[in-house]
Coordinates of C-alpha atoms in Angstrom, one line a residue:
X29 CA -33.8 -5.6 24.4
X30 CA -32.3 -7.4 27.4
X31 CA -30.6 -5.5 30.2
X32 CA -27.2 -6.7 29.1
X33 CA -27.7 -5.4 25.5
X34 CA -25.8 -2.1 25.1
X35 CA -26.7 -1.5 21.5
X36 CA -28.7 1.7 21.1
X37 CA -31.2 1.6 18.4
X38 CA -30.6 4.0 15.5
X39 CA -33.9 5.8 16.3
X40 CA -32.7 6.8 19.8
X41 CA -29.1 7.7 19.0
X42 CA -28.2 11.3 19.0
X43 CA -28.1 12.8 15.5
X44 CA -24.5 14.1 14.8
X45 CA -24.5 16.9 12.3
X46 CA -21.9 16.6 9.6
X47 CA -21.1 18.3 6.4
X48 CA -20.2 16.1 3.6
X49 CA -17.7 17.3 0.9
X50 CA -16.8 15.6 -2.3
X51 CA -13.5 16.8 -3.7
X52 CA -10.8 15.8 -6.1
X53 CA -8.4 18.1 -4.1
X54 CA -8.3 17.0 -0.5
X55 CA -5.9 18.9 1.7
X56 CA -3.0 16.8 2.9
X57 CA -3.9 17.8 6.5
X58 CA -7.5 16.4 6.0
X59 CA -6.2 13.1 4.7
X60 CA -3.8 12.9 7.7
X61 CA -6.7 13.2 10.0
X62 CA -8.4 10.2 8.4
X63 CA -5.2 8.3 8.3
X64 CA -4.2 9.1 11.8
X65 CA -7.6 8.3 13.4
X66 CA -7.8 5.0 11.5
X67 CA -4.4 4.1 12.8
X68 CA -5.4 5.1 16.4
X69 CA -8.5 2.8 16.0
X70 CA -6.3 0.0 14.7
X71 CA -3.8 0.4 17.6
X72 CA -6.7 0.4 20.1
X73 CA -8.1 -2.8 18.6
X74 CA -4.7 -4.7 18.1
X75 CA -2.2 -3.1 20.6
X76 CA 0.2 -2.9 17.8
X77 CA 1.6 0.5 16.6
X78 CA 3.8 -0.5 13.6
X79 CA 2.5 1.6 10.6
X80 CA 5.4 3.1 8.7
X81 CA 6.1 4.5 5.3
X82 CA 8.5 2.6 3.1
X83 CA 10.1 3.9 -0.1
X84 CA 12.9 3.1 -2.4
X85 CA 13.8 6.1 -4.4
X86 CA 15.8 6.5 -7.7
X87 CA 17.7 9.7 -7.8
X88 CA 19.4 11.2 -11.0
X89 CA 23.0 11.0 -10.3
X90 CA 23.6 14.5 -11.5
X91 CA 20.6 16.5 -10.2
X92 CA 19.9 14.3 -7.3
X93 CA 16.2 14.7 -8.2
X94 CA 13.8 11.7 -7.8
X95 CA 13.1 10.2 -11.2
X96 CA 11.2 7.0 -9.9
X97 CA 11.0 4.4 -7.4
X98 CA 8.6 2.6 -5.0
X99 CA 6.2 4.1 -2.4
X100 CA 4.4 2.0 0.2
X101 CA 3.8 1.2 3.8
X102 CA 4.0 -1.5 6.4
X103 CA 1.3 -2.2 8.9
X104 CA 0.1 -5.2 11.0
X105 CA 2.5 -7.7 9.3
X106 CA 1.6 -6.6 5.8
X107 CA 3.6 -4.6 3.3
X108 CA 1.6 -2.5 0.8
X109 CA 2.9 -1.2 -2.3
X110 CA 1.1 1.8 -3.4
X111 CA 3.1 3.2 -6.2
X112 CA 6.1 1.9 -8.4
X113 CA 7.4 3.8 -11.3
X114 CA 10.6 3.7 -13.5
X115 CA 11.2 6.0 -16.5
X116 CA 11.3 4.0 -19.7
X117 CA 15.1 4.4 -20.1
X118 CA 15.6 2.7 -16.8
X119 CA 13.3 -0.3 -17.4
X120 CA 14.8 -3.6 -18.4
X121 CA 18.0 -3.1 -16.7
X122 CA 17.3 -5.0 -13.5
X123 CA 16.8 -1.9 -11.5
X124 CA 13.1 -2.6 -11.0
X125 CA 13.9 -6.0 -9.6
X126 CA 16.5 -4.6 -7.3
X127 CA 14.1 -1.9 -5.9
X128 CA 11.5 -4.5 -5.3
X129 CA 14.1 -6.7 -3.5
X130 CA 15.2 -4.0 -1.3
X131 CA 11.7 -2.9 -0.4
X132 CA 10.8 -6.6 0.3
X133 CA 13.8 -7.1 2.4
X134 CA 13.0 -3.9 4.6
X135 CA 9.4 -5.2 4.9
X136 CA 10.8 -8.5 6.2
X137 CA 13.1 -6.7 8.7
X138 CA 10.0 -4.9 9.9
X139 CA 8.4 -8.3 10.5
X140 CA 6.0 -8.4 7.6
X141 CA 4.8 -11.9 6.6
X142 CA 3.2 -10.9 3.3
X143 CA 3.0 -8.2 0.7
X144 CA 0.1 -6.8 -1.4
X145 CA -0.4 -4.6 -4.3
X146 CA -2.5 -3.8 -7.4
X147 CA -1.4 -2.9 -10.8
X148 CA -3.2 -2.5 -14.1
X149 CA -3.2 -5.1 -16.7
X150 CA -1.2 -3.0 -19.2
X151 CA 1.3 -2.1 -16.4
X152 CA 3.4 -4.8 -14.8
X153 CA 1.5 -8.0 -13.7
X154 CA 4.2 -10.0 -15.7
X155 CA 7.1 -8.2 -13.9
X156 CA 5.6 -9.0 -10.5
X157 CA 4.9 -12.6 -11.5
X158 CA 8.5 -13.1 -12.4
X159 CA 9.4 -11.9 -8.9
X160 CA 7.2 -14.5 -7.1
X161 CA 4.0 -12.5 -6.7
X162 CA 0.7 -14.3 -7.3
X163 CA -2.6 -13.0 -8.7
X164 CA -5.4 -12.8 -6.3
X165 CA -7.9 -11.7 -8.7
X166 CA -8.9 -9.0 -11.3
X167 CA -11.5 -6.3 -11.4
X168 CA -12.5 -4.9 -14.9
X169 CA -11.9 -1.2 -15.4
X170 CA -11.6 1.3 -18.3
X171 CA -10.9 1.2 -21.1
X172 CA -12.8 -2.0 -22.0
X173 CA -10.5 -5.1 -21.8
X174 CA -8.5 -3.6 -19.0
X175 CA -8.5 -4.7 -15.4
X176 CA -7.0 -4.0 -12.0
X177 CA -4.8 -6.9 -11.0
X178 CA -4.5 -7.6 -7.3
X179 CA -1.4 -9.4 -6.3
X180 CA 0.2 -10.9 -3.2
X181 CA 3.5 -12.4 -2.2
X182 CA 4.4 -14.4 0.9
X183 CA 7.5 -12.9 2.5
X184 CA 9.8 -15.6 4.0
X185 CA 12.5 -14.6 6.4
X186 CA 15.9 -14.4 4.9
X187 CA 16.7 -17.8 6.6
X188 CA 14.1 -19.3 4.4
X189 CA 11.6 -19.8 7.2
X190 CA 8.3 -18.0 7.3
X191 CA 8.2 -14.9 9.6

């Protein structure tokens, strides 16, 4: 190893003791630690601190309870859609298209140049395709014949020029 090489061989690194826990019920505070530390790492590497949640909620006009909507986040010039759901009685009315438009507009306002998501082959790839989203690829999943469909969309500025 040369004098300028700062890599420490694995055999001489101090052994950090950690307990590993596999769970299907992580505490929100535990997930927050992971998310916050990853965000801190990204900020250190990029100098950009722009991670923010983005949601468009659909509320029942009488009860004001959320009945559906879109949940995602923006970070480092990308808009990620994590969840999008509308109850069957609200589908086909143009509401989904409007929710997606509002979310994309907000992402553009935040400086996002592109958006990404995945859906399942029996969910909504056709809907997203009609809204200008392109398939990046598919990964087979269960049940047989089903796949996760990964999609992206370039977000142009409202002036028609790329951001």
